[in-house]
Amino acid sequence: MVITILLISIYISGCRINDNANADKWLESADLSGDDDENELYENALKEDILIVYTVSTRATQVKESFEKEYPGLHVEIRDLRSPELIKAVAESVDTEKYDADVVICNDNSGTFKSELLDKGKVYPYIPNDIKENMKDGHVTDMITFLDEAELMFYNGTKYEKSPISNVWELTEEKYKGKIIMPSPLRSFSTYALCAAILDSSDVLEEAYKEYAGSELEIPVDNKASEYFMSLLFDNAVFSNSSDEVVEALGADETEYDFGIMVSSKLRFNEIGYNLKPQYDLEPFSGAKISYAVMIAKGSKNVNTAKLFIRYMLGGSDGQGEGYKPFQTIGTWSARKDLNDGNPVALEDIRLLTPDQDYIIENRDYIDGFLSNLLEKH
Amino acid sequence: MKSLQYFIFLLIISVAITGCAKNKERSHINIAIPYSDNVQDYETNYYIKWLEEKTGIDIDVTIIRSTRSNEYLNNLRSSDLDVDAVFFGGDFQADEKAVSDFVSNPDAYDEAALIYTCKGLYKSSGCGQVMWINKDWLTKLNLDVPKNTDELYRVLLAFEKSDPNGNGINDELPLVGSVDEYEFNSCLYILNSFIYTDPYNSYCYMDNDKVFTACVDNSFREGLSFCNKLYNEKLIEYADVDKSQLCELVNSPNNLVGAFTTDSIADVIYQENPEIMAKYIHLPPLTGPDGKSFALYREYEPAIGAVINYKTDKYDDVKLVLDTMMSEEASLIARYGEEGVDWEYAKEWDVGIYGEKATIVTKNYIWNTRQNKHLCGIGPMNVPDKYLIGVTWNGVNSDTEYIDARAKMRYESGFPKETSDNGIITEINNYVDEMTDKFVKGDADINDDKNWQDFCNGYNDIADKYIYKRMQNK
């Protein structure tokens, strides 16, 4: 009996050692140091299979199109998913050792990307050295943040020349019941990040209430100011599945909604006739900062193509390549020092909360429970 | 002695095993199922296996390679093919009359008991036609989403003149339509900006409880004249395109099409083609010159999902299998796959694709993809509306059900307050469709009063037989 257990233990340990060895071997052969020559990458990429890109951004399809033109003979398959599904799919691809993900483009606002993929070694950062020096501070860490956005408050520009509100507490007024549309925070990572950041912001909400009402906030027993605010906001809100629905519902000429919360990059829909106006100066916050990362998936079978794709998507050495252009739209902020932001108003000039990932990861059960409880009552 | 005992022991065991096997002998039936690219292997299909386990009946599958269901039923009638039931779906759609003829054999069982319906592809009613427009072209040419017919004209003109696909060749097709099915008929869509135009009710509409015939109204004529203008200026590719050509054009990697219409976008864009799907967005219902803006309202009659071969000697077994398929439990597998793996019941806080509380969350979205969990819409089923409406978005940006739902919700404001209950009257529809085609293409001049009057007279003659008398009787 003892011998059997011993043998099983040795076998299991052997497997683990083997797994780690395989991972190390892949990492070593992948050489993610960033010291690659573009021409060599292309030459080697031509010997590889179709590149599979998991992305939360539909704009990656435009990168695919121009990439395939720029590098004839290379092919890209785009798998365009919402963040929770993407993280699940990439994790599964690694866990089952299928390794059918090469490049991963995802936002990391709910902390799940970090806890489920990054911390577990299922994705790795890669950035060419000649691009690295042009990246803004804080954008190259153990993650490559290639784009900044915001989960932001918008209003309908046909109804209102100027926003009728200046303080978030106004959103809780009876007259706005059913007039606010936002994605369900349990289905949208960026909305989740905003809600989590709000839950972590009781102090500023209490201060803002004083400005709004001219008196101290009376909080129900066993509630924090942030919880009380969220419950009132949710009472007035209508929930959708995604920011796209918010665009369509809020941006139309005739709409029942006054306000919407969605990712700032959706402002680009104004280019085709929607009338969405962002609110940058709401007291004490207009939204939360969010960011997008691009990484290489562990075990990528097409690592040369993956490196070349990331290089291309980041705009190449001088940032002037076509690959970054789909992301340089209104409502976005560049990750590169040598490129202008897509948005005319700087990120620093907008009142945004910065979601604290450590807080979110540590308090995930509380946040999930609180939000699902509110949504169930809704 | 010992070996004799052992021999006897073995003999007893063998007899016992044989006996058990005989007791457990299962009946089997043979079902003819049309081939589908979306089903990997009928032999190992999860749903077929589930049905076998649930009913205790083995199901043999004969694959139908033809798309001509009438011909197939005729052959079945005149042959001794060992087929107990035929499933319909995909490109092998049942013709109601052919099925009715098939089951009307004097020796047949109760006819109604032989036919099974398929309800579960769409919710039972809603918008029947949406226009999709190339967002990339709009963005490239710095154009807004058109909101009325004038703006549509200007956008289509820009599509035609400005080489939005950037290949230096004038190969863009600003608006493509097909007369194969009403959903693809882009002129029909445009006519709804002039007057409520409902081919599913023989081009009649209701107003204050009275039936009106749209196609003899002057607004209809103005709409046709507008379509004719688009045709003359090569802004619309119309009538010479069949459904498969429409699909090829829209799915072409050469980015050829500016706009088209469908019921579901999945009817034209392949589910596994996210790059193409990402190019198109829905238009809101267009407003016409008189400020009218209608959306085609459609009630979906369940299609025929299966017919039992009246010659079968396994009627009870076939009936058990098909009855099981009509249950909610089976229908959910038929529509969404394996519970717990491909879908689960929604949480209290989930939002459905139509904005209502969700009922179903898909974990693996397998509809319209190559898979082995169900028959992808082939065969009988009966999915309650609460699931079709209450399914959640699966998180895949190219999920066609979600894309459709978002579009269709925006069209609801254009529905008429009430619709006529005429249904399709073949003679009327054929006449109007044929003449509409001629007017749009200029084979008959819509601006010629005599032509128009002749058309109206022709319509009135037919309508007199079917509609006006009924109106009088009412």
PDB file of N, CA and C in Angstrom, chain A residues 55-58 61-62 64-65 69 76-82 85 88 184 186-187 239-245 248 252-253 268-274 371-373 375-378, chain B residues 135-136 138-139 142-145 147 165 255 274-275 278-279 281-282 344 347-355 357 361-364 391-398 402 406-407 409-410:
ATOM      1  N   THR A  55      -9.532  38.108 -28.724  1.00  0.00           N
ATOM      2  CA  THR A  55      -9.610  39.547 -28.476  1.00  0.00           C
ATOM      3  C   THR A  55     -10.972  39.960 -27.923  1.00  0.00           C
ATOM      4  N   VAL A  56     -10.950  40.999 -27.114  1.00  0.00           N
ATOM      5  CA  VAL A  56     -12.219  41.592 -26.681  1.00  0.00           C
ATOM      6  C   VAL A  56     -12.548  42.800 -27.548  1.00  0.00           C
ATOM      7  N   SER A  57     -11.621  43.173 -28.415  1.00  0.00           N
ATOM      8  CA  SER A  57     -11.839  44.350 -29.255  1.00  0.00           C
ATOM      9  C   SER A  57     -12.087  43.933 -30.699  1.00  0.00           C
ATOM     10  N   THR A  58     -13.252  44.324 -31.206  1.00  0.00           N
ATOM     11  CA  THR A  58     -13.593  44.005 -32.589  1.00  0.00           C
ATOM     12  C   THR A  58     -12.631  44.706 -33.548  1.00  0.00           C
ATOM     13  N   THR A  61     -10.072  43.016 -35.851  1.00  0.00           N
ATOM     14  CA  THR A  61     -10.349  42.488 -37.205  1.00  0.00           C
ATOM     15  C   THR A  61      -9.737  43.418 -38.258  1.00  0.00           C
ATOM     16  N   GLN A  62      -9.700  44.722 -37.956  1.00  0.00           N
ATOM     17  CA  GLN A  62      -9.070  45.657 -38.902  1.00  0.00           C
ATOM     18  C   GLN A  62      -7.556  45.468 -38.916  1.00  0.00           C
ATOM     19  N   LYS A  64      -6.076  42.639 -38.371  1.00  0.00           N
ATOM     20  CA  LYS A  64      -5.889  41.402 -39.140  1.00  0.00           C
ATOM     21  C   LYS A  64      -5.814  41.698 -40.638  1.00  0.00           C
ATOM     22  N   GLU A  65      -6.797  42.499 -41.097  1.00  0.00           N
ATOM     23  CA  GLU A  65      -6.870  42.768 -42.542  1.00  0.00           C
ATOM     24  C   GLU A  65      -5.607  43.448 -43.053  1.00  0.00           C
ATOM     25  N   LYS A  69      -2.250  42.008 -45.386  1.00  0.00           N
ATOM     26  CA  LYS A  69      -1.786  42.701 -46.602  1.00  0.00           C
ATOM     27  C   LYS A  69      -0.297  43.032 -46.491  1.00  0.00           C
ATOM     28  N   VAL A  76      -4.443  35.238 -40.168  1.00  0.00           N
ATOM     29  CA  VAL A  76      -4.860  35.447 -38.770  1.00  0.00           C
ATOM     30  C   VAL A  76      -6.317  35.048 -38.611  1.00  0.00           C
ATOM     31  N   GLU A  77      -6.593  34.338 -37.543  1.00  0.00           N
ATOM     32  CA  GLU A  77      -7.995  34.046 -37.199  1.00  0.00           C
ATOM     33  C   GLU A  77      -8.334  34.834 -35.935  1.00  0.00           C
ATOM     34  N   ILE A  78      -9.414  35.606 -36.024  1.00  0.00           N
ATOM     35  CA  ILE A  78      -9.818  36.426 -34.885  1.00  0.00           C
ATOM     36  C   ILE A  78     -10.935  35.724 -34.122  1.00  0.00           C
ATOM     37  N   ARG A  79     -10.764  35.574 -32.830  1.00  0.00           N
ATOM     38  CA  ARG A  79     -11.845  35.059 -31.978  1.00  0.00           C
ATOM     39  C   ARG A  79     -12.251  36.190 -31.042  1.00  0.00           C
ATOM     40  N   ASP A  80     -13.384  36.784 -31.380  1.00  0.00           N
ATOM     41  CA  ASP A  80     -13.808  38.047 -30.773  1.00  0.00           C
ATOM     42  C   ASP A  80     -14.807  37.763 -29.649  1.00  0.00           C
ATOM     43  N   LEU A  81     -14.352  37.835 -28.405  1.00  0.00           N
ATOM     44  CA  LEU A  81     -15.184  37.440 -27.254  1.00  0.00           C
ATOM     45  C   LEU A  81     -15.237  38.547 -26.214  1.00  0.00           C
ATOM     46  N   ARG A  82     -16.236  38.448 -25.364  1.00  0.00           N
ATOM     47  CA  ARG A  82     -16.292  39.325 -24.196  1.00  0.00           C
ATOM     48  C   ARG A  82     -15.270  38.790 -23.168  1.00  0.00           C
ATOM     49  N   GLU A  85     -15.586  35.340 -21.123  1.00  0.00           N
ATOM     50  CA  GLU A  85     -15.514  34.173 -22.001  1.00  0.00           C
ATOM     51  C   GLU A  85     -14.100  34.002 -22.553  1.00  0.00           C
ATOM     52  N   LYS A  88     -11.827  32.493 -19.912  1.00  0.00           N
ATOM     53  CA  LYS A  88     -12.163  31.077 -19.754  1.00  0.00           C
ATOM     54  C   LYS A  88     -11.578  30.260 -20.914  1.00  0.00           C
ATOM     55  N   SER A 184     -24.593  45.183 -17.610  1.00  0.00           N
ATOM     56  CA  SER A 184     -24.601  44.468 -16.330  1.00  0.00           C
ATOM     57  C   SER A 184     -23.165  44.290 -15.859  1.00  0.00           C
ATOM     58  N   LEU A 186     -21.938  42.255 -13.953  1.00  0.00           N
ATOM     59  CA  LEU A 186     -21.512  40.858 -13.826  1.00  0.00           C
ATOM     60  C   LEU A 186     -21.308  40.214 -15.192  1.00  0.00           C
ATOM     61  N   ARG A 187     -21.523  40.973 -16.255  1.00  0.00           N
ATOM     62  CA  ARG A 187     -21.251  40.470 -17.601  1.00  0.00           C
ATOM     63  C   ARG A 187     -20.230  41.328 -18.339  1.00  0.00           C
ATOM     64  N   PHE A 239     -30.405  47.601 -17.304  1.00  0.00           N
ATOM     65  CA  PHE A 239     -29.155  46.900 -17.602  1.00  0.00           C
ATOM     66  C   PHE A 239     -29.186  46.241 -18.974  1.00  0.00           C
ATOM     67  N   SER A 240     -28.042  46.328 -19.630  1.00  0.00           N
ATOM     68  CA  SER A 240     -27.900  45.706 -20.950  1.00  0.00           C
ATOM     69  C   SER A 240     -26.797  44.658 -20.868  1.00  0.00           C
ATOM     70  N   ASN A 241     -26.575  44.004 -21.987  1.00  0.00           N
ATOM     71  CA  ASN A 241     -25.514  43.002 -22.028  1.00  0.00           C
ATOM     72  C   ASN A 241     -24.155  43.602 -22.351  1.00  0.00           C
ATOM     73  N   SER A 242     -24.154  44.745 -23.045  1.00  0.00           N
ATOM     74  CA  SER A 242     -22.868  45.263 -23.520  1.00  0.00           C
ATOM     75  C   SER A 242     -22.954  46.761 -23.771  1.00  0.00           C
ATOM     76  N   SER A 243     -21.782  47.369 -23.997  1.00  0.00           N
ATOM     77  CA  SER A 243     -21.717  48.792 -24.334  1.00  0.00           C
ATOM     78  C   SER A 243     -22.364  49.065 -25.693  1.00  0.00           C
ATOM     79  N   ASP A 244     -22.306  48.102 -26.587  1.00  0.00           N
ATOM     80  CA  ASP A 244     -22.927  48.305 -27.910  1.00  0.00           C
ATOM     81  C   ASP A 244     -24.415  48.607 -27.768  1.00  0.00           C
ATOM     82  N   GLU A 245     -25.063  47.896 -26.859  1.00  0.00           N
ATOM     83  CA  GLU A 245     -26.489  48.154 -26.642  1.00  0.00           C
ATOM     84  C   GLU A 245     -26.704  49.558 -26.087  1.00  0.00           C
ATOM     85  N   GLU A 248     -26.502  52.022 -28.954  1.00  0.00           N
ATOM     86  CA  GLU A 248     -27.707  52.011 -29.795  1.00  0.00           C
ATOM     87  C   GLU A 248     -28.916  52.625 -29.087  1.00  0.00           C
ATOM     88  N   ALA A 252     -29.257  57.186 -30.188  1.00  0.00           N
ATOM     89  CA  ALA A 252     -30.241  57.455 -31.238  1.00  0.00           C
ATOM     90  C   ALA A 252     -30.887  58.821 -31.027  1.00  0.00           C
ATOM     91  N   ASP A 253     -31.415  59.394 -32.118  1.00  0.00           N
ATOM     92  CA  ASP A 253     -32.056  60.719 -32.010  1.00  0.00           C
ATOM     93  C   ASP A 253     -33.245  60.680 -31.055  1.00  0.00           C
ATOM     94  N   ARG A 268     -16.551  56.554 -30.919  1.00  0.00           N
ATOM     95  CA  ARG A 268     -16.294  56.527 -32.366  1.00  0.00           C
ATOM     96  C   ARG A 268     -17.576  56.345 -33.168  1.00  0.00           C
ATOM     97  N   PHE A 269     -18.619  55.849 -32.517  1.00  0.00           N
ATOM     98  CA  PHE A 269     -19.890  55.688 -33.241  1.00  0.00           C
ATOM     99  C   PHE A 269     -20.509  57.037 -33.609  1.00  0.00           C
ATOM    100  N   ASN A 270     -20.038  58.112 -32.965  1.00  0.00           N
ATOM    101  CA  ASN A 270     -20.509  59.445 -33.374  1.00  0.00           C
ATOM    102  C   ASN A 270     -20.103  59.748 -34.813  1.00  0.00           C
ATOM    103  N   GLU A 271     -19.028  59.097 -35.277  1.00  0.00           N
ATOM    104  CA  GLU A 271     -18.563  59.330 -36.655  1.00  0.00           C
ATOM    105  C   GLU A 271     -19.581  58.859 -37.682  1.00  0.00           C
ATOM    106  N   ILE A 272     -20.461  57.960 -37.280  1.00  0.00           N
ATOM    107  CA  ILE A 272     -21.480  57.501 -38.234  1.00  0.00           C
ATOM    108  C   ILE A 272     -22.888  57.935 -37.797  1.00  0.00           C
ATOM    109  N   GLY A 273     -22.933  59.018 -37.023  1.00  0.00           N
ATOM    110  CA  GLY A 273     -24.229  59.648 -36.816  1.00  0.00           C
ATOM    111  C   GLY A 273     -24.873  59.506 -35.454  1.00  0.00           C
ATOM    112  N   TYR A 274     -24.267  58.753 -34.558  1.00  0.00           N
ATOM    113  CA  TYR A 274     -24.854  58.684 -33.213  1.00  0.00           C
ATOM    114  C   TYR A 274     -24.552  59.990 -32.471  1.00  0.00           C
ATOM    115  N   LEU A 371     -23.097  42.869  -5.804  1.00  0.00           N
ATOM    116  CA  LEU A 371     -23.670  43.223  -7.112  1.00  0.00           C
ATOM    117  C   LEU A 371     -24.784  42.255  -7.520  1.00  0.00           C
ATOM    118  N   SER A 372     -24.555  40.962  -7.306  1.00  0.00           N
ATOM    119  CA  SER A 372     -25.595  40.003  -7.725  1.00  0.00           C
ATOM    120  C   SER A 372     -26.851  40.182  -6.881  1.00  0.00           C
ATOM    121  N   ASN A 373     -26.644  40.521  -5.610  1.00  0.00           N
ATOM    122  CA  ASN A 373     -27.786  40.772  -4.747  1.00  0.00           C
ATOM    123  C   ASN A 373     -28.605  41.969  -5.245  1.00  0.00           C
ATOM    124  N   LEU A 375     -28.643  43.168  -8.314  1.00  0.00           N
ATOM    125  CA  LEU A 375     -29.236  42.860  -9.627  1.00  0.00           C
ATOM    126  C   LEU A 375     -30.433  41.917  -9.492  1.00  0.00           C
ATOM    127  N   GLU A 376     -30.345  41.008  -8.546  1.00  0.00           N
ATOM    128  CA  GLU A 376     -31.476  40.095  -8.341  1.00  0.00           C
ATOM    129  C   GLU A 376     -32.715  40.848  -7.881  1.00  0.00           C
ATOM    130  N   LYS A 377     -32.475  41.865  -7.045  1.00  0.00           N
ATOM    131  CA  LYS A 377     -33.608  42.655  -6.532  1.00  0.00           C
ATOM    132  C   LYS A 377     -34.172  43.567  -7.613  1.00  0.00           C
ATOM    133  N   HIS A 378     -33.356  43.825  -8.623  1.00  0.00           N
ATOM    134  CA  HIS A 378     -33.701  44.842  -9.620  1.00  0.00           C
ATOM    135  C   HIS A 378     -34.993  44.479 -10.366  1.00  0.00           C
TER     136      HIS A 378
ATOM    137  N   LYS B 135     -20.439  49.397 -42.132  1.00  0.00           N
ATOM    138  CA  LYS B 135     -19.967  50.454 -41.223  1.00  0.00           C
ATOM    139  C   LYS B 135     -18.579  50.946 -41.632  1.00  0.00           C
ATOM    140  N   ASP B 136     -17.763  50.031 -42.110  1.00  0.00           N
ATOM    141  CA  ASP B 136     -16.407  50.432 -42.508  1.00  0.00           C
ATOM    142  C   ASP B 136     -16.459  51.447 -43.655  1.00  0.00           C
ATOM    143  N   LEU B 138     -18.996  53.482 -44.315  1.00  0.00           N
ATOM    144  CA  LEU B 138     -19.515  54.752 -43.776  1.00  0.00           C
ATOM    145  C   LEU B 138     -18.384  55.537 -43.113  1.00  0.00           C
ATOM    146  N   THR B 139     -17.611  54.832 -42.294  1.00  0.00           N
ATOM    147  CA  THR B 139     -16.524  55.494 -41.575  1.00  0.00           C
ATOM    148  C   THR B 139     -15.492  56.038 -42.562  1.00  0.00           C
ATOM    149  N   ASN B 142     -16.715  59.003 -44.267  1.00  0.00           N
ATOM    150  CA  ASN B 142     -17.181  60.041 -43.342  1.00  0.00           C
ATOM    151  C   ASN B 142     -18.687  60.314 -43.502  1.00  0.00           C
ATOM    152  N   LEU B 143     -19.433  59.253 -43.544  1.00  0.00           N
ATOM    153  CA  LEU B 143     -20.883  59.371 -43.737  1.00  0.00           C
ATOM    154  C   LEU B 143     -21.617  58.918 -42.483  1.00  0.00           C
ATOM    155  N   ASP B 144     -22.783  59.504 -42.246  1.00  0.00           N
ATOM    156  CA  ASP B 144     -23.624  59.070 -41.134  1.00  0.00           C
ATOM    157  C   ASP B 144     -24.496  57.885 -41.556  1.00  0.00           C
ATOM    158  N   VAL B 145     -24.924  57.132 -40.592  1.00  0.00           N
ATOM    159  CA  VAL B 145     -25.929  56.099 -40.853  1.00  0.00           C
ATOM    160  C   VAL B 145     -27.174  56.790 -41.412  1.00  0.00           C
ATOM    161  N   LYS B 147     -30.846  57.937 -42.167  1.00  0.00           N
ATOM    162  CA  LYS B 147     -32.056  57.832 -41.339  1.00  0.00           C
ATOM    163  C   LYS B 147     -33.317  57.911 -42.187  1.00  0.00           C
ATOM    164  N   ASN B 165     -14.003  50.264 -50.990  1.00  0.00           N
ATOM    165  CA  ASN B 165     -13.174  49.096 -50.647  1.00  0.00           C
ATOM    166  C   ASN B 165     -11.724  49.307 -51.063  1.00  0.00           C
ATOM    167  N   ASN B 255     -14.790  42.557 -49.927  1.00  0.00           N
ATOM    168  CA  ASN B 255     -15.540  43.689 -49.367  1.00  0.00           C
ATOM    169  C   ASN B 255     -16.337  44.411 -50.450  1.00  0.00           C
ATOM    170  N   PRO B 274     -16.389  36.175 -38.309  1.00  0.00           N
ATOM    171  CA  PRO B 274     -16.528  37.370 -37.475  1.00  0.00           C
ATOM    172  C   PRO B 274     -16.030  38.645 -38.141  1.00  0.00           C
ATOM    173  N   GLU B 275     -15.057  38.508 -39.060  1.00  0.00           N
ATOM    174  CA  GLU B 275     -14.529  39.728 -39.705  1.00  0.00           C
ATOM    175  C   GLU B 275     -15.616  40.387 -40.542  1.00  0.00           C
ATOM    176  N   ALA B 278     -18.361  41.867 -38.340  1.00  0.00           N
ATOM    177  CA  ALA B 278     -17.973  43.121 -37.674  1.00  0.00           C
ATOM    178  C   ALA B 278     -18.151  44.331 -38.597  1.00  0.00           C
ATOM    179  N   LYS B 279     -18.238  44.094 -39.891  1.00  0.00           N
ATOM    180  CA  LYS B 279     -18.352  45.221 -40.837  1.00  0.00           C
ATOM    181  C   LYS B 279     -19.754  45.816 -40.865  1.00  0.00           C
ATOM    182  N   ILE B 281     -23.592  46.898 -39.568  1.00  0.00           N
ATOM    183  CA  ILE B 281     -24.468  47.261 -38.451  1.00  0.00           C
ATOM    184  C   ILE B 281     -25.880  47.450 -39.002  1.00  0.00           C
ATOM    185  N   HIS B 282     -26.853  47.365 -38.132  1.00  0.00           N
ATOM    186  CA  HIS B 282     -28.222  47.525 -38.618  1.00  0.00           C
ATOM    187  C   HIS B 282     -28.574  48.999 -38.782  1.00  0.00           C
ATOM    188  N   GLU B 344     -26.918  26.635 -19.507  1.00  0.00           N
ATOM    189  CA  GLU B 344     -27.493  26.388 -18.183  1.00  0.00           C
ATOM    190  C   GLU B 344     -28.631  27.385 -17.961  1.00  0.00           C
ATOM    191  N   LYS B 347     -29.066  32.875 -14.197  1.00  0.00           N
ATOM    192  CA  LYS B 347     -29.141  33.364 -12.826  1.00  0.00           C
ATOM    193  C   LYS B 347     -30.187  34.486 -12.783  1.00  0.00           C
ATOM    194  N   GLU B 348     -30.609  34.780 -11.597  1.00  0.00           N
ATOM    195  CA  GLU B 348     -31.647  35.804 -11.410  1.00  0.00           C
ATOM    196  C   GLU B 348     -31.260  37.149 -12.007  1.00  0.00           C
ATOM    197  N   TRP B 349     -29.950  37.440 -11.995  1.00  0.00           N
ATOM    198  CA  TRP B 349     -29.516  38.780 -12.394  1.00  0.00           C
ATOM    199  C   TRP B 349     -29.155  38.895 -13.866  1.00  0.00           C
ATOM    200  N   ASP B 350     -29.277  37.787 -14.620  1.00  0.00           N
ATOM    201  CA  ASP B 350     -28.853  37.854 -16.024  1.00  0.00           C
ATOM    202  C   ASP B 350     -29.860  38.595 -16.902  1.00  0.00           C
ATOM    203  N   VAL B 351     -29.334  39.213 -17.951  1.00  0.00           N
ATOM    204  CA  VAL B 351     -30.177  39.974 -18.871  1.00  0.00           C
ATOM    205  C   VAL B 351     -30.273  39.213 -20.193  1.00  0.00           C
ATOM    206  N   GLY B 352     -31.491  39.020 -20.684  1.00  0.00           N
ATOM    207  CA  GLY B 352     -31.686  38.330 -21.960  1.00  0.00           C
ATOM    208  C   GLY B 352     -31.351  39.229 -23.134  1.00  0.00           C
ATOM    209  N   ILE B 353     -31.246  38.648 -24.331  1.00  0.00           N
ATOM    210  CA  ILE B 353     -30.838  39.447 -25.491  1.00  0.00           C
ATOM    211  C   ILE B 353     -31.892  40.478 -25.882  1.00  0.00           C
ATOM    212  N   TYR B 354     -33.140  40.273 -25.461  1.00  0.00           N
ATOM    213  CA  TYR B 354     -34.179  41.262 -25.752  1.00  0.00           C
ATOM    214  C   TYR B 354     -34.422  42.191 -24.555  1.00  0.00           C
ATOM    215  N   GLY B 355     -33.490  42.197 -23.632  1.00  0.00           N
ATOM    216  CA  GLY B 355     -33.561  43.129 -22.506  1.00  0.00           C
ATOM    217  C   GLY B 355     -34.415  42.642 -21.348  1.00  0.00           C
ATOM    218  N   LYS B 357     -35.558  39.695 -18.356  1.00  0.00           N
ATOM    219  CA  LYS B 357     -34.814  38.793 -17.472  1.00  0.00           C
ATOM    220  C   LYS B 357     -34.452  37.531 -18.244  1.00  0.00           C
ATOM    221  N   VAL B 361     -28.543  30.703 -20.225  1.00  0.00           N
ATOM    222  CA  VAL B 361     -27.208  31.239 -20.519  1.00  0.00           C
ATOM    223  C   VAL B 361     -26.476  30.203 -21.364  1.00  0.00           C
ATOM    224  N   THR B 362     -26.017  30.615 -22.527  1.00  0.00           N
ATOM    225  CA  THR B 362     -25.261  29.656 -23.341  1.00  0.00           C
ATOM    226  C   THR B 362     -23.795  29.709 -22.909  1.00  0.00           C
ATOM    227  N   LYS B 363     -23.232  28.545 -22.676  1.00  0.00           N
ATOM    228  CA  LYS B 363     -21.820  28.482 -22.271  1.00  0.00           C
ATOM    229  C   LYS B 363     -20.942  28.226 -23.488  1.00  0.00           C
ATOM    230  N   ASN B 364     -21.409  27.361 -24.359  1.00  0.00           N
ATOM    231  CA  ASN B 364     -20.755  27.163 -25.655  1.00  0.00           C
ATOM    232  C   ASN B 364     -21.812  27.451 -26.700  1.00  0.00           C
ATOM    233  N   VAL B 391     -32.788  34.085 -23.839  1.00  0.00           N
ATOM    234  CA  VAL B 391     -31.406  33.595 -23.884  1.00  0.00           C
ATOM    235  C   VAL B 391     -30.466  34.794 -23.710  1.00  0.00           C
ATOM    236  N   THR B 392     -29.357  34.577 -23.036  1.00  0.00           N
ATOM    237  CA  THR B 392     -28.412  35.691 -22.843  1.00  0.00           C
ATOM    238  C   THR B 392     -27.422  35.739 -23.987  1.00  0.00           C
ATOM    239  N   TRP B 393     -26.782  36.875 -24.086  1.00  0.00           N
ATOM    240  CA  TRP B 393     -25.671  36.979 -25.030  1.00  0.00           C
ATOM    241  C   TRP B 393     -24.553  36.089 -24.524  1.00  0.00           C
ATOM    242  N   ASN B 394     -23.936  35.352 -25.431  1.00  0.00           N
ATOM    243  CA  ASN B 394     -22.910  34.396 -25.010  1.00  0.00           C
ATOM    244  C   ASN B 394     -21.525  35.030 -24.910  1.00  0.00           C
ATOM    245  N   GLY B 395     -21.452  36.332 -25.194  1.00  0.00           N
ATOM    246  CA  GLY B 395     -20.162  37.000 -25.069  1.00  0.00           C
ATOM    247  C   GLY B 395     -19.346  36.998 -26.346  1.00  0.00           C
ATOM    248  N   VAL B 396     -19.815  36.267 -27.351  1.00  0.00           N
ATOM    249  CA  VAL B 396     -19.097  36.273 -28.633  1.00  0.00           C
ATOM    250  C   VAL B 396     -19.645  37.435 -29.447  1.00  0.00           C
ATOM    251  N   ASN B 397     -18.748  38.318 -29.869  1.00  0.00           N
ATOM    252  CA  ASN B 397     -19.238  39.530 -30.539  1.00  0.00           C
ATOM    253  C   ASN B 397     -19.938  39.237 -31.855  1.00  0.00           C
ATOM    254  N   SER B 398     -19.655  38.097 -32.445  1.00  0.00           N
ATOM    255  CA  SER B 398     -20.314  37.775 -33.713  1.00  0.00           C
ATOM    256  C   SER B 398     -21.518  36.850 -33.506  1.00  0.00           C
ATOM    257  N   TYR B 402     -27.674  37.588 -30.874  1.00  0.00           N
ATOM    258  CA  TYR B 402     -27.551  38.852 -30.142  1.00  0.00           C
ATOM    259  C   TYR B 402     -27.599  40.034 -31.114  1.00  0.00           C
ATOM    260  N   ARG B 406     -30.640  42.874 -31.078  1.00  0.00           N
ATOM    261  CA  ARG B 406     -30.403  44.316 -30.926  1.00  0.00           C
ATOM    262  C   ARG B 406     -31.052  45.092 -32.061  1.00  0.00           C
ATOM    263  N   ALA B 407     -30.933  44.529 -33.259  1.00  0.00           N
ATOM    264  CA  ALA B 407     -31.536  45.200 -34.422  1.00  0.00           C
ATOM    265  C   ALA B 407     -33.057  45.191 -34.311  1.00  0.00           C
ATOM    266  N   MET B 409     -35.069  44.905 -31.862  1.00  0.00           N
ATOM    267  CA  MET B 409     -35.667  45.753 -30.828  1.00  0.00           C
ATOM    268  C   MET B 409     -35.852  47.179 -31.339  1.00  0.00           C
ATOM    269  N   ARG B 410     -34.906  47.610 -32.177  1.00  0.00           N
ATOM    270  CA  ARG B 410     -35.011  48.987 -32.693  1.00  0.00           C
ATOM    271  C   ARG B 410     -36.110  49.131 -33.733  1.00  0.00           C
TER     272      ARG B 410
END
